[in-house]
Structures are given as structure tokens and as C-alpha cells.
């Protein structure tokens, strides 16, 4: 039974298949983070894109744990140059890891990383992740707007848990996330990417209410809260 724990923003740990994964560990710069990078014990770090609130402390955590970073090719290559073990993938590709299967989906967003200097570093395309372990499938949408291909994702995969952004401005907002849930048809939807910054303030319980009115089960996780599925 995989166990998901919300660390705030888009950061989650996922324990299952005999491994411990962390998604988008933006902890140090996040005042609402429910963990510190030093406390993280993980085997894999999954990064959806190169923005600072997703790449976050990923390299530091991977180094400290001798963990492998799974990310789109360009971002993985950058991490590899920093001396971290990486497993590059790309959109549409899946791979069987010891803990289960990971497949990359599209995400409509950017991925340039501000590493200082005058320009942004190119990190390729952003992605979402489908992770299947212990017979269950989790979809981490990453940062994205609503897209019709979510219907295809929902048709091809039986999604148990979908992690969807609701904060608006940089990603879809709550209204589009309800439509995303109807495209994806997950057993449970969990909102993310809200309230970290003023510009992405959103009420997850208002989202829960409108999604449940539309027939979708929503679980709102507190920062530090867990959900087993
Ligand atoms: Ni982003
Ligand atoms: Mn973001």
C-alpha cells in the first residue's frame, strides 16, 4: 500500500515498492515546507521541471542520500553535471525501476532555471509523472495548464491518486482542476501548488467542494499529512 506524504507546494514523498521517492523537493525556500532537506531519506528524486520551486533542494538531497534523480533529459543532464546519479527520461517514455514503473506525461509550462546571471538555463520541457507501484498508480501533474490529452492519460491508466495544481496564475486554477479531474477520472484527487506565494493563494476546501459537486473525491492533505492508497 503506497504511502504519500505532503511536504508542501508540489513536494511529496511516496513510499512503496520497497523504495522511498520524493517529488519536486522545494523545501529550504518554502516557509510552509513540512520537512528540511537534511532530514530527507530517499532513494529517488523525481523532478518535473527546472523552476526553482520544483528543482528546489533536489540535487542536495540526491547527493546526501546517494539517490537517483529521475527527470526529463535536459534537466537530468544538468543534475548529472553536478555530480548526481541520474536517470534521464522524456515525455511518453516509461521505464521499469525496482520499485515500479515511471512514465512521463506532457505538461504545458516552462522549465528554464534561474541559476544567476543574465539568462535562464535551458532545462528542456517540463513533465508530469505517472508512477505505478504495488499495483497502484499515482499521477503527479507537475506545473501545467488544463489540456485535453488528460482524457487520454485517464483512458490509458487507471489512476488511483491524481495530484493537481489549483493555485492559478502559473498553473491551472481550481475551476480547470475540476475539469482535469473529470478528464483523468482518478479515484482520489489531491490539490497542490497553492498558498506558497501570495499570487497562488487558493482555498483547497473550496476546490474540494466544487470537485465533489462534480462527482470527484478530493482529499486535502495538511502540510506533513499522509494518505495511503
Ligand atoms: Ni513552474
Ligand atoms: Mn511551480
JSON list of C-alpha atoms and ligand atoms in Angstrom, two decimals:
[
{"chain": "A", "resi": 1, "resn": "UNK", "atom": "CA", "xyz": [0.00, 0.00, 0.00]},
{"chain": "A", "resi": 2, "resn": "UNK", "atom": "CA", "xyz": [1.86, 3.14, -1.18]},
{"chain": "A", "resi": 3, "resn": "UNK", "atom": "CA", "xyz": [2.07, 5.97, 1.32]},
{"chain": "A", "resi": 4, "resn": "UNK", "atom": "CA", "xyz": [2.03, 9.56, 0.12]},
{"chain": "A", "resi": 5, "resn": "UNK", "atom": "CA", "xyz": [3.10, 12.44, 2.39]},
{"chain": "A", "resi": 6, "resn": "UNK", "atom": "CA", "xyz": [2.63, 16.11, 1.51]},
{"chain": "A", "resi": 7, "resn": "UNK", "atom": "CA", "xyz": [5.62, 18.34, 2.23]},
{"chain": "A", "resi": 8, "resn": "UNK", "atom": "CA", "xyz": [4.03, 21.49, 0.79]},
{"chain": "A", "resi": 9, "resn": "UNK", "atom": "CA", "xyz": [3.82, 23.08, -2.69]},
{"chain": "A", "resi": 10, "resn": "UNK", "atom": "CA", "xyz": [4.45, 20.21, -5.18]},
{"chain": "A", "resi": 11, "resn": "UNK", "atom": "CA", "xyz": [6.70, 18.24, -2.84]},
{"chain": "A", "resi": 12, "resn": "UNK", "atom": "CA", "xyz": [5.53, 14.79, -1.80]},
{"chain": "A", "resi": 13, "resn": "UNK", "atom": "CA", "xyz": [7.25, 11.67, -0.62]},
{"chain": "A", "resi": 14, "resn": "UNK", "atom": "CA", "xyz": [5.92, 8.39, -1.94]},
{"chain": "A", "resi": 15, "resn": "UNK", "atom": "CA", "xyz": [6.86, 5.18, -0.15]},
{"chain": "A", "resi": 16, "resn": "UNK", "atom": "CA", "xyz": [6.14, 1.89, -1.86]},
{"chain": "A", "resi": 17, "resn": "UNK", "atom": "CA", "xyz": [7.63, -0.90, -3.91]},
{"chain": "A", "resi": 18, "resn": "UNK", "atom": "CA", "xyz": [10.43, -1.11, -1.33]},
{"chain": "A", "resi": 19, "resn": "UNK", "atom": "CA", "xyz": [11.65, 2.43, -2.10]},
{"chain": "A", "resi": 20, "resn": "UNK", "atom": "CA", "xyz": [11.20, 5.98, -0.99]},
{"chain": "A", "resi": 21, "resn": "UNK", "atom": "CA", "xyz": [10.65, 8.66, -3.63]},
{"chain": "A", "resi": 22, "resn": "UNK", "atom": "CA", "xyz": [10.37, 12.42, -3.34]},
{"chain": "A", "resi": 23, "resn": "UNK", "atom": "CA", "xyz": [8.78, 14.68, -5.94]},
{"chain": "A", "resi": 24, "resn": "UNK", "atom": "CA", "xyz": [9.89, 18.29, -6.51]},
{"chain": "A", "resi": 25, "resn": "UNK", "atom": "CA", "xyz": [11.51, 18.84, -3.08]},
{"chain": "A", "resi": 26, "resn": "UNK", "atom": "CA", "xyz": [11.28, 22.62, -2.75]},
{"chain": "A", "resi": 27, "resn": "UNK", "atom": "CA", "xyz": [11.86, 22.83, 0.99]},
{"chain": "A", "resi": 28, "resn": "UNK", "atom": "CA", "xyz": [14.52, 25.36, 2.01]},
{"chain": "A", "resi": 29, "resn": "UNK", "atom": "CA", "xyz": [12.97, 28.36, 0.30]},
{"chain": "A", "resi": 30, "resn": "UNK", "atom": "CA", "xyz": [9.41, 27.37, 1.23]},
{"chain": "A", "resi": 31, "resn": "UNK", "atom": "CA", "xyz": [8.23, 28.83, 4.55]},
{"chain": "A", "resi": 32, "resn": "UNK", "atom": "CA", "xyz": [5.36, 26.31, 4.60]},
{"chain": "A", "resi": 33, "resn": "UNK", "atom": "CA", "xyz": [7.52, 23.22, 3.96]},
{"chain": "A", "resi": 34, "resn": "UNK", "atom": "CA", "xyz": [6.84, 20.29, 6.28]},
{"chain": "A", "resi": 35, "resn": "UNK", "atom": "CA", "xyz": [10.41, 18.93, 6.10]},
{"chain": "A", "resi": 36, "resn": "UNK", "atom": "CA", "xyz": [14.00, 20.08, 5.77]},
{"chain": "A", "resi": 37, "resn": "UNK", "atom": "CA", "xyz": [16.36, 18.74, 3.08]},
{"chain": "A", "resi": 38, "resn": "UNK", "atom": "CA", "xyz": [18.73, 17.44, 5.77]},
{"chain": "A", "resi": 39, "resn": "UNK", "atom": "CA", "xyz": [16.00, 15.17, 7.18]},
{"chain": "A", "resi": 40, "resn": "UNK", "atom": "CA", "xyz": [15.08, 13.60, 3.85]},
{"chain": "A", "resi": 41, "resn": "UNK", "atom": "CA", "xyz": [15.84, 9.88, 3.46]},
{"chain": "A", "resi": 42, "resn": "UNK", "atom": "CA", "xyz": [15.09, 8.85, -0.12]},
{"chain": "A", "resi": 43, "resn": "UNK", "atom": "CA", "xyz": [16.20, 6.53, -2.91]},
{"chain": "A", "resi": 44, "resn": "UNK", "atom": "CA", "xyz": [14.89, 8.56, -5.84]},
{"chain": "A", "resi": 45, "resn": "UNK", "atom": "CA", "xyz": [14.22, 12.25, -6.53]},
{"chain": "A", "resi": 46, "resn": "UNK", "atom": "CA", "xyz": [11.67, 12.94, -9.28]},
{"chain": "A", "resi": 47, "resn": "UNK", "atom": "CA", "xyz": [11.81, 16.42, -10.81]},
{"chain": "A", "resi": 48, "resn": "UNK", "atom": "CA", "xyz": [9.08, 17.73, -13.11]},
{"chain": "A", "resi": 49, "resn": "UNK", "atom": "CA", "xyz": [10.96, 20.82, -14.31]},
{"chain": "A", "resi": 50, "resn": "UNK", "atom": "CA", "xyz": [13.77, 23.28, -13.68]},
{"chain": "A", "resi": 51, "resn": "UNK", "atom": "CA", "xyz": [11.91, 26.11, -11.93]},
{"chain": "A", "resi": 52, "resn": "UNK", "atom": "CA", "xyz": [13.32, 26.85, -8.51]},
{"chain": "A", "resi": 53, "resn": "UNK", "atom": "CA", "xyz": [10.15, 25.83, -6.70]},
{"chain": "A", "resi": 54, "resn": "UNK", "atom": "CA", "xyz": [10.49, 22.30, -8.19]},
{"chain": "A", "resi": 55, "resn": "UNK", "atom": "CA", "xyz": [14.19, 21.58, -8.70]},
{"chain": "A", "resi": 56, "resn": "UNK", "atom": "CA", "xyz": [14.41, 23.03, -5.19]},
{"chain": "A", "resi": 57, "resn": "UNK", "atom": "CA", "xyz": [16.79, 21.07, -2.98]},
{"chain": "A", "resi": 58, "resn": "UNK", "atom": "CA", "xyz": [16.74, 18.08, -5.31]},
{"chain": "A", "resi": 59, "resn": "UNK", "atom": "CA", "xyz": [20.45, 17.99, -6.05]},
{"chain": "A", "resi": 60, "resn": "UNK", "atom": "CA", "xyz": [21.47, 18.41, -2.41]},
{"chain": "A", "resi": 61, "resn": "UNK", "atom": "CA", "xyz": [19.04, 15.69, -1.30]},
{"chain": "A", "resi": 62, "resn": "UNK", "atom": "CA", "xyz": [20.16, 13.29, -4.06]},
{"chain": "A", "resi": 63, "resn": "UNK", "atom": "CA", "xyz": [23.82, 13.83, -3.15]},
{"chain": "A", "resi": 64, "resn": "UNK", "atom": "CA", "xyz": [23.27, 13.34, 0.59]},
{"chain": "A", "resi": 65, "resn": "UNK", "atom": "CA", "xyz": [21.30, 10.12, 0.01]},
{"chain": "A", "resi": 66, "resn": "UNK", "atom": "CA", "xyz": [23.23, 8.75, -2.96]},
{"chain": "A", "resi": 67, "resn": "UNK", "atom": "CA", "xyz": [19.79, 8.82, -4.60]},
{"chain": "A", "resi": 68, "resn": "UNK", "atom": "CA", "xyz": [19.00, 8.82, -8.31]},
{"chain": "A", "resi": 69, "resn": "UNK", "atom": "CA", "xyz": [17.31, 11.80, -9.94]},
{"chain": "A", "resi": 70, "resn": "UNK", "atom": "CA", "xyz": [14.60, 10.91, -12.48]},
{"chain": "A", "resi": 71, "resn": "UNK", "atom": "CA", "xyz": [13.81, 13.87, -14.72]},
{"chain": "A", "resi": 72, "resn": "UNK", "atom": "CA", "xyz": [13.38, 14.93, -18.36]},
{"chain": "A", "resi": 73, "resn": "UNK", "atom": "CA", "xyz": [16.66, 14.55, -20.28]},
{"chain": "A", "resi": 74, "resn": "UNK", "atom": "CA", "xyz": [17.88, 18.16, -20.24]},
{"chain": "A", "resi": 75, "resn": "UNK", "atom": "CA", "xyz": [17.18, 18.68, -16.54]},
{"chain": "A", "resi": 76, "resn": "UNK", "atom": "CA", "xyz": [18.65, 15.26, -15.70]},
{"chain": "A", "resi": 77, "resn": "UNK", "atom": "CA", "xyz": [21.78, 16.11, -17.71]},
{"chain": "A", "resi": 78, "resn": "UNK", "atom": "CA", "xyz": [22.21, 19.33, -15.74]},
{"chain": "A", "resi": 79, "resn": "UNK", "atom": "CA", "xyz": [21.85, 17.43, -12.46]},
{"chain": "A", "resi": 80, "resn": "UNK", "atom": "CA", "xyz": [24.32, 14.81, -13.70]},
{"chain": "A", "resi": 81, "resn": "UNK", "atom": "CA", "xyz": [26.88, 17.57, -14.30]},
{"chain": "A", "resi": 82, "resn": "UNK", "atom": "CA", "xyz": [26.51, 18.50, -10.64]},
{"chain": "A", "resi": 83, "resn": "UNK", "atom": "CA", "xyz": [27.77, 15.03, -9.71]},
{"chain": "A", "resi": 84, "resn": "UNK", "atom": "CA", "xyz": [24.46, 13.32, -9.01]},
{"chain": "A", "resi": 85, "resn": "UNK", "atom": "CA", "xyz": [23.31, 9.89, -10.28]},
{"chain": "A", "resi": 86, "resn": "UNK", "atom": "CA", "xyz": [20.58, 10.46, -12.84]},
{"chain": "A", "resi": 87, "resn": "UNK", "atom": "CA", "xyz": [18.12, 8.50, -14.91]},
{"chain": "A", "resi": 88, "resn": "UNK", "atom": "CA", "xyz": [17.08, 10.72, -17.84]},
{"chain": "A", "resi": 89, "resn": "UNK", "atom": "CA", "xyz": [13.70, 10.09, -19.45]},
{"chain": "A", "resi": 90, "resn": "UNK", "atom": "CA", "xyz": [11.38, 12.01, -21.72]},
{"chain": "A", "resi": 91, "resn": "UNK", "atom": "CA", "xyz": [7.74, 12.60, -22.48]},
{"chain": "A", "resi": 92, "resn": "UNK", "atom": "CA", "xyz": [5.84, 9.47, -23.48]},
{"chain": "A", "resi": 93, "resn": "UNK", "atom": "CA", "xyz": [8.62, 7.20, -22.27]},
{"chain": "A", "resi": 94, "resn": "UNK", "atom": "CA", "xyz": [8.23, 4.73, -19.46]},
{"chain": "A", "resi": 95, "resn": "UNK", "atom": "CA", "xyz": [10.78, 2.69, -17.54]},
{"chain": "A", "resi": 96, "resn": "UNK", "atom": "CA", "xyz": [10.59, -0.16, -15.05]},
{"chain": "A", "resi": 97, "resn": "UNK", "atom": "CA", "xyz": [12.51, 0.71, -11.91]},
{"chain": "A", "resi": 98, "resn": "UNK", "atom": "CA", "xyz": [12.99, -1.72, -8.98]},
{"chain": "A", "resi": 99, "resn": "UNK", "atom": "CA", "xyz": [10.07, -0.02, -7.16]},
{"chain": "A", "resi": 100, "resn": "UNK", "atom": "CA", "xyz": [7.70, 0.13, -10.13]},
{"chain": "A", "resi": 101, "resn": "UNK", "atom": "CA", "xyz": [7.10, 1.92, -13.41]},
{"chain": "A", "resi": 102, "resn": "UNK", "atom": "CA", "xyz": [7.53, 5.60, -14.19]},
{"chain": "A", "resi": 103, "resn": "UNK", "atom": "CA", "xyz": [6.11, 7.22, -17.31]},
{"chain": "A", "resi": 104, "resn": "UNK", "atom": "CA", "xyz": [6.48, 10.86, -18.29]},
{"chain": "A", "resi": 105, "resn": "UNK", "atom": "CA", "xyz": [3.50, 12.86, -19.49]},
{"chain": "A", "resi": 106, "resn": "UNK", "atom": "CA", "xyz": [3.27, 16.25, -21.12]},
{"chain": "A", "resi": 107, "resn": "UNK", "atom": "CA", "xyz": [2.83, 19.37, -19.02]},
{"chain": "A", "resi": 108, "resn": "UNK", "atom": "CA", "xyz": [2.07, 22.76, -20.56]},
{"chain": "A", "resi": 109, "resn": "UNK", "atom": "CA", "xyz": [4.53, 25.03, -18.80]},
{"chain": "A", "resi": 110, "resn": "UNK", "atom": "CA", "xyz": [8.17, 26.26, -18.94]},
{"chain": "A", "resi": 111, "resn": "UNK", "atom": "CA", "xyz": [11.33, 24.82, -17.47]},
{"chain": "A", "resi": 112, "resn": "UNK", "atom": "CA", "xyz": [14.07, 27.48, -17.64]},
{"chain": "A", "resi": 113, "resn": "UNK", "atom": "CA", "xyz": [16.12, 27.66, -14.45]},
{"chain": "A", "resi": 114, "resn": "UNK", "atom": "CA", "xyz": [17.38, 30.87, -12.92]},
{"chain": "A", "resi": 115, "resn": "UNK", "atom": "CA", "xyz": [20.88, 29.87, -11.83]},
{"chain": "A", "resi": 116, "resn": "UNK", "atom": "CA", "xyz": [22.05, 33.50, -11.58]},
{"chain": "A", "resi": 117, "resn": "UNK", "atom": "CA", "xyz": [23.50, 35.58, -14.40]},
{"chain": "A", "resi": 118, "resn": "UNK", "atom": "CA", "xyz": [21.65, 37.35, -17.19]},
{"chain": "A", "resi": 119, "resn": "UNK", "atom": "CA", "xyz": [19.79, 34.46, -18.75]},
{"chain": "A", "resi": 120, "resn": "UNK", "atom": "CA", "xyz": [17.93, 31.34, -17.77]},
{"chain": "A", "resi": 121, "resn": "UNK", "atom": "CA", "xyz": [19.45, 27.89, -18.16]},
{"chain": "A", "resi": 122, "resn": "UNK", "atom": "CA", "xyz": [17.66, 25.66, -20.67]},
{"chain": "A", "resi": 123, "resn": "UNK", "atom": "CA", "xyz": [16.14, 22.62, -18.98]},
{"chain": "A", "resi": 124, "resn": "UNK", "atom": "CA", "xyz": [14.03, 21.24, -21.82]},
{"chain": "A", "resi": 125, "resn": "UNK", "atom": "CA", "xyz": [10.34, 20.54, -21.47]},
{"chain": "A", "resi": 126, "resn": "UNK", "atom": "CA", "xyz": [8.50, 20.18, -18.18]},
{"chain": "A", "resi": 127, "resn": "UNK", "atom": "CA", "xyz": [6.67, 16.92, -17.47]},
{"chain": "A", "resi": 128, "resn": "UNK", "atom": "CA", "xyz": [4.21, 15.14, -15.28]},
{"chain": "A", "resi": 129, "resn": "UNK", "atom": "CA", "xyz": [4.77, 11.67, -13.82]},
{"chain": "A", "resi": 130, "resn": "UNK", "atom": "CA", "xyz": [2.72, 8.51, -13.78]},
{"chain": "A", "resi": 131, "resn": "UNK", "atom": "CA", "xyz": [4.15, 6.22, -11.11]},
{"chain": "A", "resi": 132, "resn": "UNK", "atom": "CA", "xyz": [2.85, 2.68, -10.73]},
{"chain": "A", "resi": 133, "resn": "UNK", "atom": "CA", "xyz": [3.91, 0.71, -7.65]},
{"chain": "A", "resi": 134, "resn": "UNK", "atom": "CA", "xyz": [2.30, -2.07, -5.61]},
{"chain": "A", "resi": 135, "resn": "UNK", "atom": "CA", "xyz": [-0.45, -2.23, -8.25]},
{"chain": "A", "resi": 136, "resn": "UNK", "atom": "CA", "xyz": [-1.47, 1.41, -7.71]},
{"chain": "A", "resi": 137, "resn": "UNK", "atom": "CA", "xyz": [-0.97, 4.41, -9.99]},
{"chain": "A", "resi": 138, "resn": "UNK", "atom": "CA", "xyz": [-0.27, 7.97, -8.98]},
{"chain": "A", "resi": 139, "resn": "UNK", "atom": "CA", "xyz": [-0.28, 10.93, -11.36]},
{"chain": "A", "resi": 140, "resn": "UNK", "atom": "CA", "xyz": [1.77, 13.99, -10.41]},
{"chain": "A", "resi": 141, "resn": "UNK", "atom": "CA", "xyz": [0.75, 16.62, -12.94]},
{"chain": "A", "resi": 142, "resn": "UNK", "atom": "CA", "xyz": [3.69, 18.97, -12.28]},
{"chain": "A", "resi": 143, "resn": "UNK", "atom": "CA", "xyz": [3.03, 22.57, -13.24]},
{"chain": "A", "resi": 144, "resn": "UNK", "atom": "CA", "xyz": [0.58, 22.67, -16.09]},
{"chain": "A", "resi": 145, "resn": "UNK", "atom": "CA", "xyz": [-2.48, 24.24, -17.56]},
{"chain": "A", "resi": 146, "resn": "UNK", "atom": "CA", "xyz": [-5.51, 22.12, -18.36]},
{"chain": "A", "resi": 147, "resn": "UNK", "atom": "CA", "xyz": [-5.07, 20.04, -21.51]},
{"chain": "A", "resi": 148, "resn": "UNK", "atom": "CA", "xyz": [-7.43, 17.78, -23.41]},
{"chain": "A", "resi": 149, "resn": "UNK", "atom": "CA", "xyz": [-4.88, 14.93, -23.56]},
{"chain": "A", "resi": 150, "resn": "UNK", "atom": "CA", "xyz": [-5.62, 14.36, -19.88]},
{"chain": "A", "resi": 151, "resn": "UNK", "atom": "CA", "xyz": [-8.54, 12.37, -21.26]},
{"chain": "A", "resi": 152, "resn": "UNK", "atom": "CA", "xyz": [-6.06, 10.05, -22.99]},
{"chain": "A", "resi": 153, "resn": "UNK", "atom": "CA", "xyz": [-3.98, 9.76, -19.82]},
{"chain": "A", "resi": 154, "resn": "UNK", "atom": "CA", "xyz": [-7.13, 8.82, -17.91]},
{"chain": "A", "resi": 155, "resn": "UNK", "atom": "CA", "xyz": [-8.21, 6.31, -20.56]},
{"chain": "A", "resi": 156, "resn": "UNK", "atom": "CA", "xyz": [-4.82, 4.58, -20.71]},
{"chain": "A", "resi": 157, "resn": "UNK", "atom": "CA", "xyz": [-4.09, 4.48, -16.99]},
{"chain": "A", "resi": 158, "resn": "UNK", "atom": "CA", "xyz": [-6.36, 3.62, -14.10]},
{"chain": "A", "resi": 159, "resn": "UNK", "atom": "CA", "xyz": [-5.31, 6.45, -11.81]},
{"chain": "A", "resi": 160, "resn": "UNK", "atom": "CA", "xyz": [-5.73, 5.91, -8.10]},
{"chain": "A", "resi": 161, "resn": "UNK", "atom": "CA", "xyz": [-4.43, 9.30, -6.98]},
{"chain": "A", "resi": 162, "resn": "UNK", "atom": "CA", "xyz": [-4.06, 12.48, -9.05]},
{"chain": "A", "resi": 163, "resn": "UNK", "atom": "CA", "xyz": [-2.04, 15.40, -7.69]},
{"chain": "A", "resi": 164, "resn": "UNK", "atom": "CA", "xyz": [-3.32, 18.52, -9.43]},
{"chain": "A", "resi": 165, "resn": "UNK", "atom": "CA", "xyz": [-2.28, 22.17, -9.12]},
{"chain": "A", "resi": 166, "resn": "UNK", "atom": "CA", "xyz": [-5.06, 24.58, -8.12]},
{"chain": "A", "resi": 167, "resn": "UNK", "atom": "CA", "xyz": [-3.15, 27.81, -7.43]},
{"chain": "A", "resi": 168, "resn": "UNK", "atom": "CA", "xyz": [-3.88, 29.58, -10.73]},
{"chain": "A", "resi": 169, "resn": "UNK", "atom": "CA", "xyz": [-1.55, 32.24, -12.22]},
{"chain": "A", "resi": 170, "resn": "UNK", "atom": "CA", "xyz": [1.35, 29.85, -13.08]},
{"chain": "A", "resi": 171, "resn": "UNK", "atom": "CA", "xyz": [-0.78, 26.71, -13.49]},
{"chain": "A", "resi": 172, "resn": "UNK", "atom": "CA", "xyz": [-4.40, 25.80, -13.81]},
{"chain": "A", "resi": 173, "resn": "UNK", "atom": "CA", "xyz": [-6.67, 27.12, -11.13]},
{"chain": "A", "resi": 174, "resn": "UNK", "atom": "CA", "xyz": [-9.36, 25.32, -9.17]},
{"chain": "A", "resi": 175, "resn": "UNK", "atom": "CA", "xyz": [-12.04, 25.51, -11.87]},
{"chain": "A", "resi": 176, "resn": "UNK", "atom": "CA", "xyz": [-9.78, 23.95, -14.51]},
{"chain": "A", "resi": 177, "resn": "UNK", "atom": "CA", "xyz": [-8.58, 21.39, -11.99]},
{"chain": "A", "resi": 178, "resn": "UNK", "atom": "CA", "xyz": [-12.17, 20.18, -11.60]},
{"chain": "A", "resi": 179, "resn": "UNK", "atom": "CA", "xyz": [-12.30, 19.67, -15.37]},
{"chain": "A", "resi": 180, "resn": "UNK", "atom": "CA", "xyz": [-8.91, 17.94, -15.21]},
{"chain": "A", "resi": 181, "resn": "UNK", "atom": "CA", "xyz": [-10.36, 15.52, -12.66]},
{"chain": "A", "resi": 182, "resn": "UNK", "atom": "CA", "xyz": [-13.26, 14.73, -15.00]},
{"chain": "A", "resi": 183, "resn": "UNK", "atom": "CA", "xyz": [-10.76, 14.02, -17.81]},
{"chain": "A", "resi": 184, "resn": "UNK", "atom": "CA", "xyz": [-8.46, 11.89, -15.65]},
{"chain": "A", "resi": 185, "resn": "UNK", "atom": "CA", "xyz": [-11.13, 10.12, -13.58]},
{"chain": "A", "resi": 186, "resn": "UNK", "atom": "CA", "xyz": [-8.87, 9.28, -10.63]},
{"chain": "A", "resi": 187, "resn": "UNK", "atom": "CA", "xyz": [-10.17, 7.56, -7.53]},
{"chain": "A", "resi": 188, "resn": "UNK", "atom": "CA", "xyz": [-8.91, 10.48, -5.44]},
{"chain": "A", "resi": 189, "resn": "UNK", "atom": "CA", "xyz": [-7.68, 13.95, -6.33]},
{"chain": "A", "resi": 190, "resn": "UNK", "atom": "CA", "xyz": [-5.30, 15.83, -4.05]},
{"chain": "A", "resi": 191, "resn": "UNK", "atom": "CA", "xyz": [-4.72, 19.56, -4.63]},
{"chain": "A", "resi": 192, "resn": "UNK", "atom": "CA", "xyz": [-1.22, 21.06, -4.69]},
{"chain": "A", "resi": 193, "resn": "UNK", "atom": "CA", "xyz": [0.67, 24.21, -5.76]},
{"chain": "A", "resi": 194, "resn": "UNK", "atom": "CA", "xyz": [-1.37, 26.68, -3.69]},
{"chain": "A", "resi": 195, "resn": "UNK", "atom": "CA", "xyz": [-0.75, 29.20, -0.88]},
{"chain": "A", "resi": 196, "resn": "UNK", "atom": "CA", "xyz": [3.06, 29.02, -1.07]},
{"chain": "A", "resi": 197, "resn": "UNK", "atom": "CA", "xyz": [3.17, 32.52, -2.58]},
{"chain": "A", "resi": 198, "resn": "UNK", "atom": "CA", "xyz": [0.59, 35.32, -2.43]},
{"chain": "A", "resi": 199, "resn": "UNK", "atom": "CA", "xyz": [-0.08, 35.05, -6.15]},
{"chain": "A", "resi": 200, "resn": "UNK", "atom": "CA", "xyz": [-1.15, 31.39, -5.88]},
{"chain": "A", "resi": 201, "resn": "UNK", "atom": "CA", "xyz": [-3.46, 31.75, -2.91]},
{"chain": "A", "resi": 202, "resn": "UNK", "atom": "CA", "xyz": [-6.34, 29.32, -3.22]},
{"chain": "A", "resi": 203, "resn": "UNK", "atom": "CA", "xyz": [-8.77, 27.59, -0.88]},
{"chain": "A", "resi": 204, "resn": "UNK", "atom": "CA", "xyz": [-8.32, 23.81, -1.22]},
{"chain": "A", "resi": 205, "resn": "UNK", "atom": "CA", "xyz": [-11.64, 23.23, 0.57]},
{"chain": "A", "resi": 206, "resn": "UNK", "atom": "CA", "xyz": [-13.49, 25.38, -1.97]},
{"chain": "A", "resi": 207, "resn": "UNK", "atom": "CA", "xyz": [-11.85, 23.24, -4.66]},
{"chain": "A", "resi": 208, "resn": "UNK", "atom": "CA", "xyz": [-12.88, 20.13, -2.76]},
{"chain": "A", "resi": 209, "resn": "UNK", "atom": "CA", "xyz": [-16.47, 21.31, -2.63]},
{"chain": "A", "resi": 210, "resn": "UNK", "atom": "CA", "xyz": [-16.77, 22.12, -6.32]},
{"chain": "A", "resi": 211, "resn": "UNK", "atom": "CA", "xyz": [-14.96, 18.92, -7.35]},
{"chain": "A", "resi": 212, "resn": "UNK", "atom": "CA", "xyz": [-17.18, 16.80, -5.10]},
{"chain": "A", "resi": 213, "resn": "UNK", "atom": "CA", "xyz": [-20.27, 18.51, -6.52]},
{"chain": "A", "resi": 214, "resn": "UNK", "atom": "CA", "xyz": [-18.98, 17.35, -9.92]},
{"chain": "A", "resi": 215, "resn": "UNK", "atom": "CA", "xyz": [-18.65, 13.82, -8.56]},
{"chain": "A", "resi": 216, "resn": "UNK", "atom": "CA", "xyz": [-14.93, 13.64, -7.75]},
{"chain": "A", "resi": 217, "resn": "UNK", "atom": "CA", "xyz": [-13.48, 12.55, -4.44]},
{"chain": "A", "resi": 218, "resn": "UNK", "atom": "CA", "xyz": [-10.95, 15.05, -3.07]},
{"chain": "A", "resi": 219, "resn": "UNK", "atom": "CA", "xyz": [-8.60, 14.64, -0.13]},
{"chain": "A", "resi": 220, "resn": "UNK", "atom": "CA", "xyz": [-6.97, 17.82, 1.16]},
{"chain": "A", "resi": 221, "resn": "UNK", "atom": "CA", "xyz": [-3.68, 16.97, 2.82]},
{"chain": "A", "resi": 222, "resn": "UNK", "atom": "CA", "xyz": [-2.24, 19.20, 5.52]},
{"chain": "A", "resi": 223, "resn": "UNK", "atom": "CA", "xyz": [1.43, 20.03, 5.17]},
{"chain": "A", "resi": 224, "resn": "UNK", "atom": "CA", "xyz": [3.02, 16.94, 6.71]},
{"chain": "A", "resi": 225, "resn": "UNK", "atom": "CA", "xyz": [-0.15, 14.91, 6.26]},
{"chain": "A", "resi": 226, "resn": "UNK", "atom": "CA", "xyz": [-0.19, 11.42, 4.73]},
{"chain": "A", "resi": 227, "resn": "UNK", "atom": "CA", "xyz": [-2.51, 9.35, 2.59]},
{"chain": "A", "resi": 228, "resn": "UNK", "atom": "CA", "xyz": [-2.28, 5.60, 1.95]},
{"chain": "A", "resi": 229, "resn": "UNK", "atom": "CA", "xyz": [-3.87, 4.12, -1.13]},
{"chain": "B", "resi": 1, "resn": "LIG", "atom": "NI1", "xyz": [6.99, 26.00, -12.69]},
{"chain": "B", "resi": 2, "resn": "LIG", "atom": "MN1", "xyz": [5.73, 25.91, -9.75]}
]
